[in-house]
Amino acid sequence: MTGEYHFPPAPDSLQRERESIDGHAIPRKTHLAKRKNKPPLPLPSPTRPAPAAAGGGAARRHFRCARLPPRCAQLLLVGRPFPALRSAGSDCCFGIHPEKIMSNVPVAVVTGSNKGIGLAIVRDLCKQFKGDVYLTARDPARGQEAVAKLQEEGLHPLFHQLDIDDLQSIRVLRDFLKEKYGGLNVLVNNAGIAFKVSDRTPFAVQAEVTLKTNFFGTRNICTELLPLIKPYGRVVNVSSMVSISALGGCSQELQKKFRSDTITEDELVELMTKFVEDTKKSVHEKEGWPNTAYGVSKIGVTVLSRIQARMLNEKRKGDHILLNACCPGWVRTDMAGPKAPKSPEEGAETPVYLALLPSDADGPHGQFVSEKTVRTW
Ligand code: NAP
């Protein structure tokens, strides 16, 4: 379930009222008379359900802009999260122009951001990105805990549940972003897993589980969310330098395929599936694969990024979207352990740099980047 509040559809009478207001059919006087002497109820926080209002469900209480130039004639429905209301404009009685409410607030989403590098990326984006920043987590309790931690630092991330292994969870987020923001400006695909070297889980199981999240989960997110990316949007797929060393451990034939400028997403999916199948038959080494499930999963992420960037060039060239894969470096997190040299904040630097490439930048795009530097694939 998501941590967001989902309000029920308005009953028929309200739906009619909404339509007539959107169509400007309600005269100004009637509109103002209805509001007279009724101060607006406090609006709910974006991450909390609306408080129950006296005399009926809060989700069904409506307010309208009192100044009502025709463009402003919108219903504001209590119960719907309004992060935009934090910033005060002056165009309507809620201190904000309704256009800003639906789609003009830029929005950034970071996957797997309840801890580690993802959390550090959210922290940086809260400070530097001019818009709403969504911390997401598969476990809402862990996610809310992380949000509370950043709030203690004076930051204001929003929260949405997201399990990248769960297509339904991805689609709930997709629909939410579409409805509330009309798209997405920044997507950082950070969520990932790795078995510890000492883990005794059979290699074939490690391969299946690791590929499921790191490659197939990341791909599913991209399939659902890339169409939502707005012009000048930025997409960052967190891969690893291990993808480069694992590529070096592949057969010449596989290396050629993974370096190809014409490999398709379907072909890549076929190869990633074959790796998992080969490990089950214990023939992966004979078939030219390196002995690292994590490394192969990150080859998948890097090659996927190259393909996606190519597709953007072909289909949305004029939209100036920049999409890259990156390595955060070796970072002290639960995944990499306490001996790694970089702090999570240092690990966030390259992903955040790519997420905030200025609007007049025409690159990097379709690259593998570490230490803010393009690396040869
Ligand atoms: P981490 O501390 O283990 O954090 C991983 C994050 O991903 C956690 O929030 C985890 O959530 C989340 N996650 C895992 N599976 C998920 C799923 N199915 N859906 C949603 N979220 C999921 O690891 P990290 O070191 O910060 O790694 C972040 C990224 O950087 C990963 O992609 C990793 O491969 C990459 N990376 C790390 C290093 C390094 O040295 N640390 C180096 C190169 C690349 P839970 O708390 O629920 O498990």
PDB file of C-alpha atoms in Angstrom, residues 69-243:
ATOM      1  CA  PRO A  69     -10.737  34.713 -12.237  1.00  0.00           C
ATOM      2  CA  PRO A  70     -12.073  32.115 -14.652  1.00  0.00           C
ATOM      3  CA  ARG A  71      -8.775  30.255 -14.769  1.00  0.00           C
ATOM      4  CA  CYS A  72      -8.737  29.950 -11.007  1.00  0.00           C
ATOM      5  CA  ALA A  73     -12.151  28.421 -10.727  1.00  0.00           C
ATOM      6  CA  GLN A  74     -11.015  25.164  -9.283  1.00  0.00           C
ATOM      7  CA  LEU A  75     -12.230  23.023  -6.518  1.00  0.00           C
ATOM      8  CA  LEU A  76      -9.686  22.269  -3.890  1.00  0.00           C
ATOM      9  CA  LEU A  77     -10.502  18.962  -2.384  1.00  0.00           C
ATOM     10  CA  VAL A  78      -9.418  18.461   1.182  1.00  0.00           C
ATOM     11  CA  GLY A  79      -7.747  15.126   1.509  1.00  0.00           C
ATOM     12  CA  ARG A  80      -5.736  15.492  -1.646  1.00  0.00           C
ATOM     13  CA  PRO A  81      -2.062  16.085  -0.848  1.00  0.00           C
ATOM     14  CA  PHE A  82      -0.900  19.577  -1.794  1.00  0.00           C
ATOM     15  CA  PRO A  83       2.826  20.013  -1.345  1.00  0.00           C
ATOM     16  CA  ALA A  84       2.570  23.109  -3.505  1.00  0.00           C
ATOM     17  CA  LEU A  85       0.642  24.846  -0.755  1.00  0.00           C
ATOM     18  CA  ARG A  86       3.826  25.104   1.239  1.00  0.00           C
ATOM     19  CA  SER A  87       5.002  27.867  -1.032  1.00  0.00           C
ATOM     20  CA  ALA A  88       2.820  30.931  -0.926  1.00  0.00           C
ATOM     21  CA  GLY A  89       1.804  32.600  -4.166  1.00  0.00           C
ATOM     22  CA  SER A  90      -0.772  35.314  -4.294  1.00  0.00           C
ATOM     23  CA  ASP A  91      -3.167  34.545  -7.081  1.00  0.00           C
ATOM     24  CA  CYS A  92      -6.010  32.947  -5.188  1.00  0.00           C
ATOM     25  CA  CYS A  93      -7.525  32.705  -1.753  1.00  0.00           C
ATOM     26  CA  PHE A  94      -5.317  29.750  -0.869  1.00  0.00           C
ATOM     27  CA  GLY A  95      -2.283  31.830  -1.621  1.00  0.00           C
ATOM     28  CA  ILE A  96      -1.433  29.864  -4.713  1.00  0.00           C
ATOM     29  CA  HIS A  97      -2.472  29.658  -8.286  1.00  0.00           C
ATOM     30  CA  PRO A  98      -4.236  26.373  -9.000  1.00  0.00           C
ATOM     31  CA  GLU A  99      -2.110  25.781 -12.083  1.00  0.00           C
ATOM     32  CA  LYS A 100       0.802  25.249  -9.747  1.00  0.00           C
ATOM     33  CA  ILE A 101      -1.145  22.660  -7.831  1.00  0.00           C
ATOM     34  CA  MET A 102      -1.601  20.200 -10.640  1.00  0.00           C
ATOM     35  CA  SER A 103       1.456  20.164 -12.784  1.00  0.00           C
ATOM     36  CA  ASN A 104       3.812  23.070 -12.531  1.00  0.00           C
ATOM     37  CA  VAL A 105       5.661  21.953  -9.434  1.00  0.00           C
ATOM     38  CA  PRO A 106       8.780  20.095 -10.555  1.00  0.00           C
ATOM     39  CA  VAL A 107       9.054  16.677  -8.974  1.00  0.00           C
ATOM     40  CA  ALA A 108      11.927  14.290  -8.284  1.00  0.00           C
ATOM     41  CA  VAL A 109      11.717  10.634  -7.241  1.00  0.00           C
ATOM     42  CA  VAL A 110      14.517   8.548  -5.754  1.00  0.00           C
ATOM     43  CA  THR A 111      14.036   4.784  -5.517  1.00  0.00           C
ATOM     44  CA  GLY A 112      15.280   2.829  -2.497  1.00  0.00           C
ATOM     45  CA  SER A 113      15.940   5.980  -0.521  1.00  0.00           C
ATOM     46  CA  ASN A 114      15.164   5.068   3.079  1.00  0.00           C
ATOM     47  CA  LYS A 115      18.878   4.591   3.774  1.00  0.00           C
ATOM     48  CA  GLY A 116      22.385   4.591   2.334  1.00  0.00           C
ATOM     49  CA  ILE A 117      23.200   6.470  -0.851  1.00  0.00           C
ATOM     50  CA  GLY A 118      19.513   6.919  -1.753  1.00  0.00           C
ATOM     51  CA  LEU A 119      18.824   8.761   1.492  1.00  0.00           C
ATOM     52  CA  ALA A 120      21.847  10.997   0.902  1.00  0.00           C
ATOM     53  CA  ILE A 121      20.604  11.733  -2.637  1.00  0.00           C
ATOM     54  CA  VAL A 122      17.199  12.766  -1.260  1.00  0.00           C
ATOM     55  CA  ARG A 123      18.902  14.984   1.329  1.00  0.00           C
ATOM     56  CA  ASP A 124      20.896  16.763  -1.395  1.00  0.00           C
ATOM     57  CA  LEU A 125      17.894  17.110  -3.688  1.00  0.00           C
ATOM     58  CA  CYS A 126      15.838  18.595  -0.847  1.00  0.00           C
ATOM     59  CA  LYS A 127      18.518  21.263  -0.569  1.00  0.00           C
ATOM     60  CA  GLN A 128      19.159  21.865  -4.258  1.00  0.00           C
ATOM     61  CA  PHE A 129      16.164  20.817  -6.352  1.00  0.00           C
ATOM     62  CA  LYS A 130      13.462  23.442  -6.731  1.00  0.00           C
ATOM     63  CA  GLY A 131      10.409  21.260  -6.391  1.00  0.00           C
ATOM     64  CA  ASP A 132       8.961  18.289  -4.549  1.00  0.00           C
ATOM     65  CA  VAL A 133      11.323  15.463  -3.677  1.00  0.00           C
ATOM     66  CA  TYR A 134       9.918  12.000  -3.047  1.00  0.00           C
ATOM     67  CA  LEU A 135      11.755   9.642  -0.760  1.00  0.00           C
ATOM     68  CA  THR A 136      10.467   6.172  -1.621  1.00  0.00           C
ATOM     69  CA  ALA A 137      10.837   2.862   0.167  1.00  0.00           C
ATOM     70  CA  ARG A 138       9.378  -0.601  -0.167  1.00  0.00           C
ATOM     71  CA  ASP A 139       8.593  -0.586   3.535  1.00  0.00           C
ATOM     72  CA  PRO A 140       6.440   2.436   4.504  1.00  0.00           C
ATOM     73  CA  ALA A 141       7.599   2.337   8.148  1.00  0.00           C
ATOM     74  CA  ARG A 142      11.266   2.498   7.155  1.00  0.00           C
ATOM     75  CA  GLY A 143      10.407   5.193   4.639  1.00  0.00           C
ATOM     76  CA  GLN A 144       8.519   7.358   7.119  1.00  0.00           C
ATOM     77  CA  GLU A 145      11.322   6.953   9.626  1.00  0.00           C
ATOM     78  CA  ALA A 146      13.775   8.266   7.039  1.00  0.00           C
ATOM     79  CA  VAL A 147      11.449  11.168   6.207  1.00  0.00           C
ATOM     80  CA  ALA A 148      11.251  12.037   9.920  1.00  0.00           C
ATOM     81  CA  LYS A 149      15.050  11.993  10.111  1.00  0.00           C
ATOM     82  CA  LEU A 150      15.335  14.504   7.271  1.00  0.00           C
ATOM     83  CA  GLN A 151      12.549  16.607   8.763  1.00  0.00           C
ATOM     84  CA  GLU A 152      14.607  16.868  11.947  1.00  0.00           C
ATOM     85  CA  GLU A 153      17.304  18.384   9.737  1.00  0.00           C
ATOM     86  CA  GLY A 154      14.801  21.000   8.559  1.00  0.00           C
ATOM     87  CA  LEU A 155      14.185  19.363   5.175  1.00  0.00           C
ATOM     88  CA  HIS A 156      10.833  18.513   3.621  1.00  0.00           C
ATOM     89  CA  PRO A 157      10.879  15.332   1.581  1.00  0.00           C
ATOM     90  CA  LEU A 158       7.568  13.731   0.675  1.00  0.00           C
ATOM     91  CA  PHE A 159       6.984  10.015   0.825  1.00  0.00           C
ATOM     92  CA  HIS A 160       5.564   7.392  -1.504  1.00  0.00           C
ATOM     93  CA  GLN A 161       5.757   3.643  -1.129  1.00  0.00           C
ATOM     94  CA  LEU A 162       7.642   1.901  -3.938  1.00  0.00           C
ATOM     95  CA  ASP A 163       8.833  -1.673  -4.253  1.00  0.00           C
ATOM     96  CA  ILE A 164      10.618  -1.977  -7.567  1.00  0.00           C
ATOM     97  CA  ASP A 165      10.049  -5.751  -7.517  1.00  0.00           C
ATOM     98  CA  ASP A 166       6.299  -5.179  -7.522  1.00  0.00           C
ATOM     99  CA  LEU A 167       4.746  -4.001 -10.772  1.00  0.00           C
ATOM    100  CA  GLN A 168       1.545  -3.000  -9.010  1.00  0.00           C
ATOM    101  CA  SER A 169       3.486  -0.765  -6.620  1.00  0.00           C
ATOM    102  CA  ILE A 170       5.300   0.850  -9.570  1.00  0.00           C
ATOM    103  CA  ARG A 171       2.017   1.502 -11.351  1.00  0.00           C
ATOM    104  CA  VAL A 172       0.420   3.088  -8.299  1.00  0.00           C
ATOM    105  CA  LEU A 173       3.337   5.539  -8.185  1.00  0.00           C
ATOM    106  CA  ARG A 174       3.098   6.113 -11.943  1.00  0.00           C
ATOM    107  CA  ASP A 175      -0.617   6.943 -11.737  1.00  0.00           C
ATOM    108  CA  PHE A 176      -0.052   9.179  -8.736  1.00  0.00           C
ATOM    109  CA  LEU A 177       2.653  11.171 -10.544  1.00  0.00           C
ATOM    110  CA  LYS A 178       0.578  11.411 -13.684  1.00  0.00           C
ATOM    111  CA  GLU A 179      -2.489  12.652 -11.843  1.00  0.00           C
ATOM    112  CA  LYS A 180      -0.779  15.004  -9.449  1.00  0.00           C
ATOM    113  CA  TYR A 181       2.119  16.404 -11.446  1.00  0.00           C
ATOM    114  CA  GLY A 182       1.290  15.460 -15.007  1.00  0.00           C
ATOM    115  CA  GLY A 183       4.681  13.754 -15.208  1.00  0.00           C
ATOM    116  CA  LEU A 184       8.085  13.637 -13.601  1.00  0.00           C
ATOM    117  CA  ASN A 185      11.193  15.825 -13.848  1.00  0.00           C
ATOM    118  CA  VAL A 186      13.908  13.797 -12.140  1.00  0.00           C
ATOM    119  CA  LEU A 187      14.131  10.054 -11.616  1.00  0.00           C
ATOM    120  CA  VAL A 188      17.015   8.449  -9.725  1.00  0.00           C
ATOM    121  CA  ASN A 189      16.959   4.659  -9.949  1.00  0.00           C
ATOM    122  CA  ASN A 190      19.033   3.919  -6.882  1.00  0.00           C
ATOM    123  CA  ALA A 191      17.362   0.850  -5.326  1.00  0.00           C
ATOM    124  CA  GLY A 192      19.564  -2.202  -5.437  1.00  0.00           C
ATOM    125  CA  ILE A 193      20.654  -5.294  -3.577  1.00  0.00           C
ATOM    126  CA  ALA A 194      23.808  -7.360  -3.238  1.00  0.00           C
ATOM    127  CA  PHE A 195      24.491 -10.641  -1.471  1.00  0.00           C
ATOM    128  CA  LYS A 196      27.437 -10.534   0.883  1.00  0.00           C
ATOM    129  CA  VAL A 197      30.537 -12.366  -0.348  1.00  0.00           C
ATOM    130  CA  SER A 198      30.223 -14.699   2.637  1.00  0.00           C
ATOM    131  CA  ASP A 199      26.586 -15.567   1.834  1.00  0.00           C
ATOM    132  CA  ARG A 200      26.141 -19.289   1.260  1.00  0.00           C
ATOM    133  CA  THR A 201      22.935 -18.984  -0.780  1.00  0.00           C
ATOM    134  CA  PRO A 202      23.352 -21.081  -3.958  1.00  0.00           C
ATOM    135  CA  PHE A 203      24.738 -18.999  -6.814  1.00  0.00           C
ATOM    136  CA  ALA A 204      21.723 -19.672  -9.068  1.00  0.00           C
ATOM    137  CA  VAL A 205      19.394 -18.279  -6.384  1.00  0.00           C
ATOM    138  CA  GLN A 206      21.647 -15.259  -5.872  1.00  0.00           C
ATOM    139  CA  ALA A 207      21.609 -14.682  -9.635  1.00  0.00           C
ATOM    140  CA  GLU A 208      17.823 -14.832  -9.882  1.00  0.00           C
ATOM    141  CA  VAL A 209      17.181 -12.649  -6.831  1.00  0.00           C
ATOM    142  CA  THR A 210      19.847 -10.073  -7.721  1.00  0.00           C
ATOM    143  CA  LEU A 211      18.782  -9.774 -11.357  1.00  0.00           C
ATOM    144  CA  LYS A 212      15.151  -9.540 -10.327  1.00  0.00           C
ATOM    145  CA  THR A 213      15.710  -6.316  -8.396  1.00  0.00           C
ATOM    146  CA  ASN A 214      18.764  -4.695  -9.922  1.00  0.00           C
ATOM    147  CA  PHE A 215      17.978  -5.309 -13.562  1.00  0.00           C
ATOM    148  CA  PHE A 216      14.344  -6.333 -14.039  1.00  0.00           C
ATOM    149  CA  GLY A 217      13.018  -4.053 -11.266  1.00  0.00           C
ATOM    150  CA  THR A 218      14.957  -1.072 -12.600  1.00  0.00           C
ATOM    151  CA  ARG A 219      13.767  -1.864 -16.120  1.00  0.00           C
ATOM    152  CA  ASN A 220      10.142  -2.064 -14.962  1.00  0.00           C
ATOM    153  CA  ILE A 221      10.443   1.344 -13.328  1.00  0.00           C
ATOM    154  CA  CYS A 222      11.853   2.755 -16.541  1.00  0.00           C
ATOM    155  CA  THR A 223       9.146   1.156 -18.670  1.00  0.00           C
ATOM    156  CA  GLU A 224       6.450   2.761 -16.523  1.00  0.00           C
ATOM    157  CA  LEU A 225       8.042   6.098 -15.654  1.00  0.00           C
ATOM    158  CA  LEU A 226      10.184   7.114 -18.630  1.00  0.00           C
ATOM    159  CA  PRO A 227       7.114   8.024 -20.705  1.00  0.00           C
ATOM    160  CA  LEU A 228       6.245  10.460 -17.893  1.00  0.00           C
ATOM    161  CA  ILE A 229       9.577  12.272 -17.937  1.00  0.00           C
ATOM    162  CA  LYS A 230       9.006  15.892 -18.884  1.00  0.00           C
ATOM    163  CA  PRO A 231      11.130  17.914 -21.310  1.00  0.00           C
ATOM    164  CA  TYR A 232      14.528  18.748 -19.780  1.00  0.00           C
ATOM    165  CA  GLY A 233      14.028  15.844 -17.376  1.00  0.00           C
ATOM    166  CA  ARG A 234      16.969  13.957 -15.915  1.00  0.00           C
ATOM    167  CA  VAL A 235      17.236  10.202 -15.323  1.00  0.00           C
ATOM    168  CA  VAL A 236      20.027   8.590 -13.337  1.00  0.00           C
ATOM    169  CA  ASN A 237      20.443   4.828 -13.154  1.00  0.00           C
ATOM    170  CA  VAL A 238      22.763   3.913 -10.304  1.00  0.00           C
ATOM    171  CA  SER A 239      25.016   1.161 -11.634  1.00  0.00           C
ATOM    172  CA  SER A 240      28.523   0.356 -10.440  1.00  0.00           C
ATOM    173  CA  MET A 241      32.166   0.240 -11.555  1.00  0.00           C
ATOM    174  CA  VAL A 242      31.684  -3.476 -11.005  1.00  0.00           C
ATOM    175  CA  SER A 243      29.723  -3.429 -14.274  1.00  0.00           C
TER     176      SER A 243
END
